[in-house]
PDB file of C-alpha atoms in Angstrom:
ATOM      1  CA  MET A   1       0.000   0.000   0.000  1.00 83.00           C
ATOM      2  CA  PHE A   2       1.229   3.477  -0.878  1.00 94.00           C
ATOM      3  CA  THR A   3       0.204   6.572   1.068  1.00 96.00           C
ATOM      4  CA  LYS A   4       1.484  10.077   0.411  1.00 97.00           C
ATOM      5  CA  ILE A   5       1.329  12.275   3.498  1.00 98.00           C
ATOM      6  CA  TYR A   6       1.405  16.055   3.453  1.00 98.00           C
ATOM      7  CA  LEU A   7       2.479  16.855   7.013  1.00 99.00           C
ATOM      8  CA  ILE A   8       1.689  20.521   7.643  1.00 98.00           C
ATOM      9  CA  ARG A   9       2.249  22.941  10.486  1.00 98.00           C
ATOM     10  CA  HIS A  10      -0.686  25.305  11.001  1.00 98.00           C
ATOM     11  CA  GLY A  11      -0.391  28.870   9.750  1.00 97.00           C
ATOM     12  CA  GLU A  12       0.953  31.818  11.682  1.00 97.00           C
ATOM     13  CA  THR A  13      -1.032  32.703  14.818  1.00 97.00           C
ATOM     14  CA  GLU A  14      -2.062  36.005  16.344  1.00 96.00           C
ATOM     15  CA  GLY A  15       0.727  37.457  18.478  1.00 93.00           C
ATOM     16  CA  ALA A  16       3.396  35.440  16.663  1.00 91.00           C
ATOM     17  CA  GLU A  17       5.761  38.415  16.676  1.00 91.00           C
ATOM     18  CA  VAL A  18       6.509  37.513  20.332  1.00 93.00           C
ATOM     19  CA  ARG A  19       7.692  33.920  20.704  1.00 91.00           C
ATOM     20  CA  ARG A  20       5.695  32.308  23.487  1.00 94.00           C
ATOM     21  CA  TYR A  21       5.082  28.709  24.505  1.00 92.00           C
ATOM     22  CA  LYS A  22       1.468  28.436  23.324  1.00 95.00           C
ATOM     23  CA  GLY A  23       1.013  24.685  23.777  1.00 94.00           C
ATOM     24  CA  HIS A  24      -2.641  23.969  24.548  1.00 96.00           C
ATOM     25  CA  ILE A  25      -3.651  27.655  24.577  1.00 96.00           C
ATOM     26  CA  ASP A  26      -6.229  28.072  21.818  1.00 96.00           C
ATOM     27  CA  VAL A  27      -4.736  30.907  19.765  1.00 97.00           C
ATOM     28  CA  PRO A  28      -6.408  31.710  16.399  1.00 98.00           C
ATOM     29  CA  LEU A  29      -4.672  32.142  13.075  1.00 98.00           C
ATOM     30  CA  SER A  30      -3.524  35.622  12.127  1.00 97.00           C
ATOM     31  CA  VAL A  31      -4.588  37.246   8.864  1.00 97.00           C
ATOM     32  CA  ASN A  32      -1.181  36.282   7.484  1.00 96.00           C
ATOM     33  CA  GLY A  33      -1.654  32.712   8.728  1.00 97.00           C
ATOM     34  CA  ILE A  34      -4.956  32.415   6.862  1.00 97.00           C
ATOM     35  CA  GLY A  35      -3.210  33.665   3.729  1.00 96.00           C
ATOM     36  CA  GLN A  36      -0.452  31.078   4.162  1.00 96.00           C
ATOM     37  CA  MET A  37      -3.009  28.283   4.329  1.00 97.00           C
ATOM     38  CA  LYS A  38      -4.928  29.562   1.307  1.00 96.00           C
ATOM     39  CA  ARG A  39      -1.738  29.617  -0.766  1.00 96.00           C
ATOM     40  CA  LEU A  40      -0.809  26.144   0.454  1.00 96.00           C
ATOM     41  CA  ALA A  41      -4.296  24.820  -0.345  1.00 96.00           C
ATOM     42  CA  GLU A  42      -3.978  26.128  -3.903  1.00 94.00           C
ATOM     43  CA  TYR A  43      -0.518  24.592  -4.219  1.00 93.00           C
ATOM     44  CA  LEU A  44      -1.727  21.186  -3.029  1.00 94.00           C
ATOM     45  CA  VAL A  45      -4.533  21.143  -5.595  1.00 91.00           C
ATOM     46  CA  GLY A  46      -1.889  21.477  -8.298  1.00 81.00           C
ATOM     47  CA  ALA A  47       0.438  18.961  -6.659  1.00 69.00           C
ATOM     48  CA  THR A  48      -2.262  16.298  -6.410  1.00 59.00           C
ATOM     49  CA  LEU A  49      -3.453  16.960  -9.976  1.00 56.00           C
ATOM     50  CA  CYS A  50      -0.043  16.466 -11.551  1.00 55.00           C
ATOM     51  CA  GLY A  51       1.067  13.790  -9.076  1.00 52.00           C
ATOM     52  CA  CYS A  52       4.136  15.704  -7.958  1.00 52.00           C
ATOM     53  CA  PRO A  53       4.901  18.682  -5.741  1.00 48.00           C
ATOM     54  CA  GLY A  54       6.260  21.739  -7.481  1.00 41.00           C
ATOM     55  CA  GLN A  55       3.841  22.236 -10.394  1.00 39.00           C
ATOM     56  CA  ALA A  56       0.781  23.923  -8.963  1.00 38.00           C
ATOM     57  CA  HIS A  57      -2.362  24.894 -10.837  1.00 36.00           C
ATOM     58  CA  SER A  58      -4.721  27.607  -9.681  1.00 34.00           C
ATOM     59  CA  SER A  59      -7.764  25.361  -9.248  1.00 38.00           C
ATOM     60  CA  ALA A  60      -9.134  21.877  -9.802  1.00 38.00           C
ATOM     61  CA  PRO A  61     -11.087  21.224 -13.017  1.00 39.00           C
ATOM     62  CA  ALA A  62     -14.869  21.279 -12.817  1.00 41.00           C
ATOM     63  CA  GLY A  63     -16.293  17.923 -11.767  1.00 41.00           C
ATOM     64  CA  LYS A  64     -12.935  16.579 -10.620  1.00 43.00           C
ATOM     65  CA  GLU A  65     -13.202  14.005  -7.838  1.00 45.00           C
ATOM     66  CA  LYS A  66     -11.572  14.824  -4.531  1.00 53.00           C
ATOM     67  CA  LEU A  67      -7.784  14.773  -4.738  1.00 86.00           C
ATOM     68  CA  LEU A  68      -6.977  14.511  -1.042  1.00 95.00           C
ATOM     69  CA  ASN A  69      -8.570  11.410   0.412  1.00 96.00           C
ATOM     70  CA  ALA A  70      -8.493  12.619   4.018  1.00 98.00           C
ATOM     71  CA  VAL A  71      -7.305  15.504   6.182  1.00 99.00           C
ATOM     72  CA  TYR A  72      -6.499  14.955   9.869  1.00 99.00           C
ATOM     73  CA  CYS A  73      -5.871  17.734  12.372  1.00 99.00           C
ATOM     74  CA  SER A  74      -5.441  18.709  16.004  1.00 98.00           C
ATOM     75  CA  ASP A  75      -8.508  20.000  17.833  1.00 98.00           C
ATOM     76  CA  LEU A  76      -6.940  23.411  18.548  1.00 98.00           C
ATOM     77  CA  SER A  77      -8.552  26.139  16.436  1.00 98.00           C
ATOM     78  CA  ARG A  78      -5.324  27.185  14.692  1.00 98.00           C
ATOM     79  CA  ALA A  79      -5.007  23.656  13.317  1.00 99.00           C
ATOM     80  CA  VAL A  80      -8.731  23.156  12.649  1.00 99.00           C
ATOM     81  CA  LYS A  81      -9.003  26.393  10.650  1.00 99.00           C
ATOM     82  CA  SER A  82      -5.852  25.511   8.700  1.00 99.00           C
ATOM     83  CA  ALA A  83      -7.216  22.030   7.970  1.00 99.00           C
ATOM     84  CA  GLU A  84     -10.585  23.388   6.838  1.00 99.00           C
ATOM     85  CA  ILE A  85      -8.830  25.640   4.329  1.00 98.00           C
ATOM     86  CA  ILE A  86      -6.703  22.722   3.069  1.00 98.00           C
ATOM     87  CA  ALA A  87      -9.673  20.336   2.852  1.00 98.00           C
ATOM     88  CA  GLY A  88     -12.116  22.791   1.244  1.00 97.00           C
ATOM     89  CA  PRO A  89     -11.108  22.406  -2.432  1.00 95.00           C
ATOM     90  CA  HIS A  90     -11.448  18.622  -2.098  1.00 95.00           C
ATOM     91  CA  GLY A  91     -14.973  18.625  -0.698  1.00 95.00           C
ATOM     92  CA  ILE A  92     -14.050  16.856   2.534  1.00 97.00           C
ATOM     93  CA  LYS A  93     -14.162  17.711   6.233  1.00 97.00           C
ATOM     94  CA  PRO A  94     -11.130  17.347   8.503  1.00 98.00           C
ATOM     95  CA  VAL A  95     -10.974  14.452  10.948  1.00 98.00           C
ATOM     96  CA  ILE A  96     -10.273  16.120  14.299  1.00 99.00           C
ATOM     97  CA  MET A  97      -7.887  14.260  16.615  1.00 98.00           C
ATOM     98  CA  PRO A  98      -7.070  15.693  20.073  1.00 98.00           C
ATOM     99  CA  GLU A  99      -4.021  13.387  20.068  1.00 98.00           C
ATOM    100  CA  LEU A 100      -2.409  15.729  17.518  1.00 99.00           C
ATOM    101  CA  ARG A 101      -2.389  18.686  19.927  1.00 98.00           C
ATOM    102  CA  GLU A 102       0.808  20.596  20.579  1.00 98.00           C
ATOM    103  CA  ARG A 103       2.846  19.715  23.654  1.00 96.00           C
ATOM    104  CA  ASN A 104       1.284  20.689  26.968  1.00 96.00           C
ATOM    105  CA  PHE A 105       3.745  23.133  28.527  1.00 95.00           C
ATOM    106  CA  GLY A 106       1.880  23.272  31.847  1.00 94.00           C
ATOM    107  CA  ILE A 107       2.669  26.358  33.935  1.00 93.00           C
ATOM    108  CA  TRP A 108       4.989  27.597  31.175  1.00 93.00           C
ATOM    109  CA  GLU A 109       2.158  28.156  28.721  1.00 95.00           C
ATOM    110  CA  GLY A 110       1.843  31.731  27.517  1.00 94.00           C
ATOM    111  CA  MET A 111       5.363  32.623  28.667  1.00 96.00           C
ATOM    112  CA  THR A 112       8.451  33.585  26.705  1.00 94.00           C
ATOM    113  CA  PHE A 113      11.754  31.758  27.140  1.00 90.00           C
ATOM    114  CA  ASP A 114      13.145  34.617  29.253  1.00 93.00           C
ATOM    115  CA  GLU A 115      10.022  34.733  31.448  1.00 94.00           C
ATOM    116  CA  ILE A 116      10.335  31.022  32.187  1.00 93.00           C
ATOM    117  CA  LYS A 117      13.975  31.416  33.237  1.00 90.00           C
ATOM    118  CA  GLU A 118      13.074  34.368  35.468  1.00 93.00           C
ATOM    119  CA  LYS A 119       9.871  33.057  37.099  1.00 92.00           C
ATOM    120  CA  HIS A 120      10.642  29.330  37.269  1.00 91.00           C
ATOM    121  CA  PRO A 121      14.449  29.026  37.505  1.00 91.00           C
ATOM    122  CA  ASP A 122      14.421  25.630  39.263  1.00 89.00           C
ATOM    123  CA  GLU A 123      11.983  24.167  36.741  1.00 88.00           C
ATOM    124  CA  PHE A 124      14.019  25.603  33.892  1.00 87.00           C
ATOM    125  CA  ASN A 125      17.314  24.200  35.218  1.00 89.00           C
ATOM    126  CA  ALA A 126      15.744  20.760  35.699  1.00 88.00           C
ATOM    127  CA  TRP A 127      14.485  20.843  32.117  1.00 86.00           C
ATOM    128  CA  ALA A 128      17.853  22.046  30.786  1.00 83.00           C
ATOM    129  CA  SER A 129      19.628  19.144  32.511  1.00 87.00           C
ATOM    130  CA  ASN A 130      17.168  16.501  31.243  1.00 88.00           C
ATOM    131  CA  PRO A 131      14.989  17.914  28.425  1.00 84.00           C
ATOM    132  CA  LEU A 132      13.681  14.513  27.320  1.00 90.00           C
ATOM    133  CA  GLN A 133      12.322  13.278  30.648  1.00 88.00           C
ATOM    134  CA  HIS A 134      11.544  16.471  32.546  1.00 88.00           C
ATOM    135  CA  SER A 135       8.132  18.058  32.138  1.00 86.00           C
ATOM    136  CA  PRO A 136       7.030  21.510  33.264  1.00 86.00           C
ATOM    137  CA  MET A 137       4.626  21.388  36.220  1.00 84.00           C
ATOM    138  CA  SER A 138       1.256  20.079  34.939  1.00 85.00           C
ATOM    139  CA  GLY A 139       2.790  19.591  31.468  1.00 91.00           C
ATOM    140  CA  GLU A 140       4.294  16.890  29.241  1.00 94.00           C
ATOM    141  CA  SER A 141       7.867  15.735  28.818  1.00 93.00           C
ATOM    142  CA  THR A 142       9.351  15.289  25.359  1.00 95.00           C
ATOM    143  CA  VAL A 143       9.142  11.512  25.809  1.00 96.00           C
ATOM    144  CA  GLU A 144       5.453  11.734  26.727  1.00 96.00           C
ATOM    145  CA  LEU A 145       4.829  13.898  23.669  1.00 97.00           C
ATOM    146  CA  ARG A 146       6.687  11.345  21.526  1.00 97.00           C
ATOM    147  CA  ASP A 147       4.506   8.521  22.804  1.00 98.00           C
ATOM    148  CA  ARG A 148       1.329  10.492  22.071  1.00 98.00           C
ATOM    149  CA  ALA A 149       2.430  11.631  18.604  1.00 98.00           C
ATOM    150  CA  VAL A 150       3.541   8.158  17.524  1.00 98.00           C
ATOM    151  CA  LYS A 151       0.250   6.623  18.667  1.00 98.00           C
ATOM    152  CA  ALA A 152      -1.651   9.285  16.717  1.00 98.00           C
ATOM    153  CA  LEU A 153       0.312   8.531  13.537  1.00 98.00           C
ATOM    154  CA  GLU A 154      -0.199   4.788  14.011  1.00 97.00           C
ATOM    155  CA  LYS A 155      -3.940   5.366  14.440  1.00 98.00           C
ATOM    156  CA  ILE A 156      -4.074   7.404  11.225  1.00 98.00           C
ATOM    157  CA  MET A 157      -2.137   4.801   9.250  1.00 97.00           C
ATOM    158  CA  GLU A 158      -4.302   1.988  10.624  1.00 95.00           C
ATOM    159  CA  ASP A 159      -7.386   3.910   9.526  1.00 94.00           C
ATOM    160  CA  GLU A 160      -5.935   4.437   6.043  1.00 93.00           C
ATOM    161  CA  ARG A 161      -4.869   0.788   5.706  1.00 90.00           C
ATOM    162  CA  SER A 162      -8.490  -0.222   6.244  1.00 91.00           C
ATOM    163  CA  LYS A 163      -9.379   1.530   2.970  1.00 89.00           C
ATOM    164  CA  MET A 164      -8.693   0.183  -0.498  1.00 84.00           C
ATOM    165  CA  GLY A 165      -6.097   1.592  -2.880  1.00 89.00           C
ATOM    166  CA  ASP A 166      -3.313   4.159  -2.781  1.00 94.00           C
ATOM    167  CA  LYS A 167      -4.067   7.412  -1.006  1.00 95.00           C
ATOM    168  CA  THR A 168      -2.966  10.990  -0.502  1.00 97.00           C
ATOM    169  CA  ILE A 169      -3.706  12.517   2.890  1.00 98.00           C
ATOM    170  CA  ALA A 170      -2.820  15.626   4.876  1.00 98.00           C
ATOM    171  CA  ILE A 171      -2.037  15.920   8.578  1.00 99.00           C
ATOM    172  CA  VAL A 172      -2.276  19.449   9.988  1.00 99.00           C
ATOM    173  CA  ALA A 173      -0.589  19.676  13.366  1.00 99.00           C
ATOM    174  CA  HIS A 174       1.962  21.663  15.353  1.00 98.00           C
ATOM    175  CA  GLY A 175       5.707  22.243  15.465  1.00 97.00           C
ATOM    176  CA  GLY A 176       6.332  19.791  18.298  1.00 97.00           C
ATOM    177  CA  ILE A 177       4.155  17.021  16.874  1.00 98.00           C
ATOM    178  CA  ASN A 178       5.654  17.388  13.399  1.00 99.00           C
ATOM    179  CA  ARG A 179       9.224  17.278  14.704  1.00 98.00           C
ATOM    180  CA  ILE A 180       8.434  14.108  16.652  1.00 98.00           C
ATOM    181  CA  ILE A 181       6.895  12.402  13.613  1.00 98.00           C
ATOM    182  CA  LEU A 182       9.824  13.330  11.357  1.00 98.00           C
ATOM    183  CA  CYS A 183      12.417  12.204  13.913  1.00 98.00           C
ATOM    184  CA  GLU A 184      10.572   8.925  14.407  1.00 97.00           C
ATOM    185  CA  LEU A 185      10.302   8.185  10.671  1.00 98.00           C
ATOM    186  CA  LEU A 186      13.937   9.140   9.977  1.00 97.00           C
ATOM    187  CA  GLY A 187      15.381   7.362  13.008  1.00 97.00           C
ATOM    188  CA  ILE A 188      16.735  10.631  14.436  1.00 97.00           C
ATOM    189  CA  PRO A 189      17.456  10.427  18.195  1.00 96.00           C
ATOM    190  CA  LEU A 190      14.892  12.358  20.192  1.00 95.00           C
ATOM    191  CA  GLU A 191      17.542  14.590  21.764  1.00 93.00           C
ATOM    192  CA  ASN A 192      18.065  16.088  18.283  1.00 95.00           C
ATOM    193  CA  ILE A 193      14.420  17.098  17.858  1.00 95.00           C
ATOM    194  CA  PHE A 194      15.177  20.823  17.694  1.00 91.00           C
ATOM    195  CA  ARG A 195      17.601  20.331  14.820  1.00 95.00           C
ATOM    196  CA  VAL A 196      14.475  19.898  12.679  1.00 97.00           C
ATOM    197  CA  GLU A 197      12.907  23.285  11.865  1.00 96.00           C
ATOM    198  CA  GLN A 198       9.155  23.697  11.401  1.00 97.00           C
ATOM    199  CA  ASP A 199       8.063  27.183  10.351  1.00 96.00           C
ATOM    200  CA  TYR A 200       4.468  28.368  10.456  1.00 96.00           C
ATOM    201  CA  GLY A 201       2.639  27.006   7.421  1.00 96.00           C
ATOM    202  CA  CYS A 202       5.433  24.664   6.365  1.00 97.00           C
ATOM    203  CA  LEU A 203       4.971  21.540   4.263  1.00 97.00           C
ATOM    204  CA  ASN A 204       6.659  18.176   4.794  1.00 98.00           C
ATOM    205  CA  ILE A 205       6.129  15.364   2.290  1.00 97.00           C
ATOM    206  CA  ILE A 206       6.326  11.711   3.311  1.00 98.00           C
ATOM    207  CA  GLU A 207       5.767   8.662   1.127  1.00 97.00           C
ATOM    208  CA  MET A 208       4.765   5.519   3.021  1.00 96.00           C
ATOM    209  CA  TRP A 209       5.451   2.322   1.084  1.00 95.00           C
ATOM    210  CA  ASP A 210       3.577  -0.112   3.306  1.00 90.00           C
ATOM    211  CA  ASN A 211       5.474   0.537   6.571  1.00 88.00           C
ATOM    212  CA  TYR A 212       8.602   1.985   4.939  1.00 95.00           C
ATOM    213  CA  PRO A 213       8.730   5.800   5.064  1.00 97.00           C
ATOM    214  CA  VAL A 214      10.585   8.000   2.581  1.00 98.00           C
ATOM    215  CA  VAL A 215      10.750  11.675   3.578  1.00 98.00           C
ATOM    216  CA  LYS A 216      10.785  13.770   0.398  1.00 97.00           C
ATOM    217  CA  LEU A 217      10.625  17.292   1.852  1.00 97.00           C
ATOM    218  CA  ILE A 218      11.123  18.966   5.254  1.00 97.00           C
ATOM    219  CA  ASN A 219      10.003  22.501   6.204  1.00 97.00           C
ATOM    220  CA  GLY A 220       9.232  23.373   2.599  1.00 95.00           C
ATOM    221  CA  GLY A 221       7.108  26.079   1.073  1.00 87.00           C
ATOM    222  CA  THR A 222       8.702  29.512   0.816  1.00 70.00           C
ATOM    223  CA  ALA A 223       6.057  30.661  -1.691  1.00 67.00           C
ATOM    224  CA  PHE A 224       3.024  29.953   0.475  1.00 69.00           C
ATOM    225  CA  LYS A 225       4.694  30.698   3.829  1.00 70.00           C
ATOM    226  CA  TYR A 226       5.877  34.143   2.865  1.00 65.00           C
ATOM    227  CA  GLY A 227       4.007  34.967  -0.334  1.00 62.00           C
ATOM    228  CA  SER A 228       7.214  35.219  -2.363  1.00 50.00           C
ATOM    229  CA  PRO A 229       7.464  33.831  -5.918  1.00 37.00           C
TER     230      PRO A 229
END
């Protein structure tokens, strides 16, 4: 069975000019973030029509059957709105999965990096000494996030395997979830998770040949992320 996966980070959010740990805080897309997703949606119509990324058309032909077979997303509004924009041209509704939520940063949520160091120095030092196992108070560790993200991907693939034929799907999630999935598929040690960049509105392309993943693109999409040619 062959499944092409478009793994997408949601578009830019309101207040993105200040880098804060948003986690489970339900922050909406910014105007720019909506534009990013609209450009990406248009691009994916072209990519699915021609069977390859990189040659986008402006719209699907009249009467064309849906080109994406399914779109999965986190239940946070920034991901849901992004997924609705992606799914719209294909006449499908996103499958909402709470398991695809961003990492829960606990008491750190809503804070900047400097605020965390200032207000929770002991917590910060414990995390810095063991970033994989330590979790902020009331939050998740990186290992716990990994376990949740991997189970979510396995659930999606099990659902897709129950359907006949080759498929093209999209997963709209968050920076942390996407990094985990990419590290897992590429065999990258979890301690190197932040060596994988995931910009707002980025596109990753994964081809699954039965259970064998081939990652074709990471953090792609200058044209739809920034509106440049």
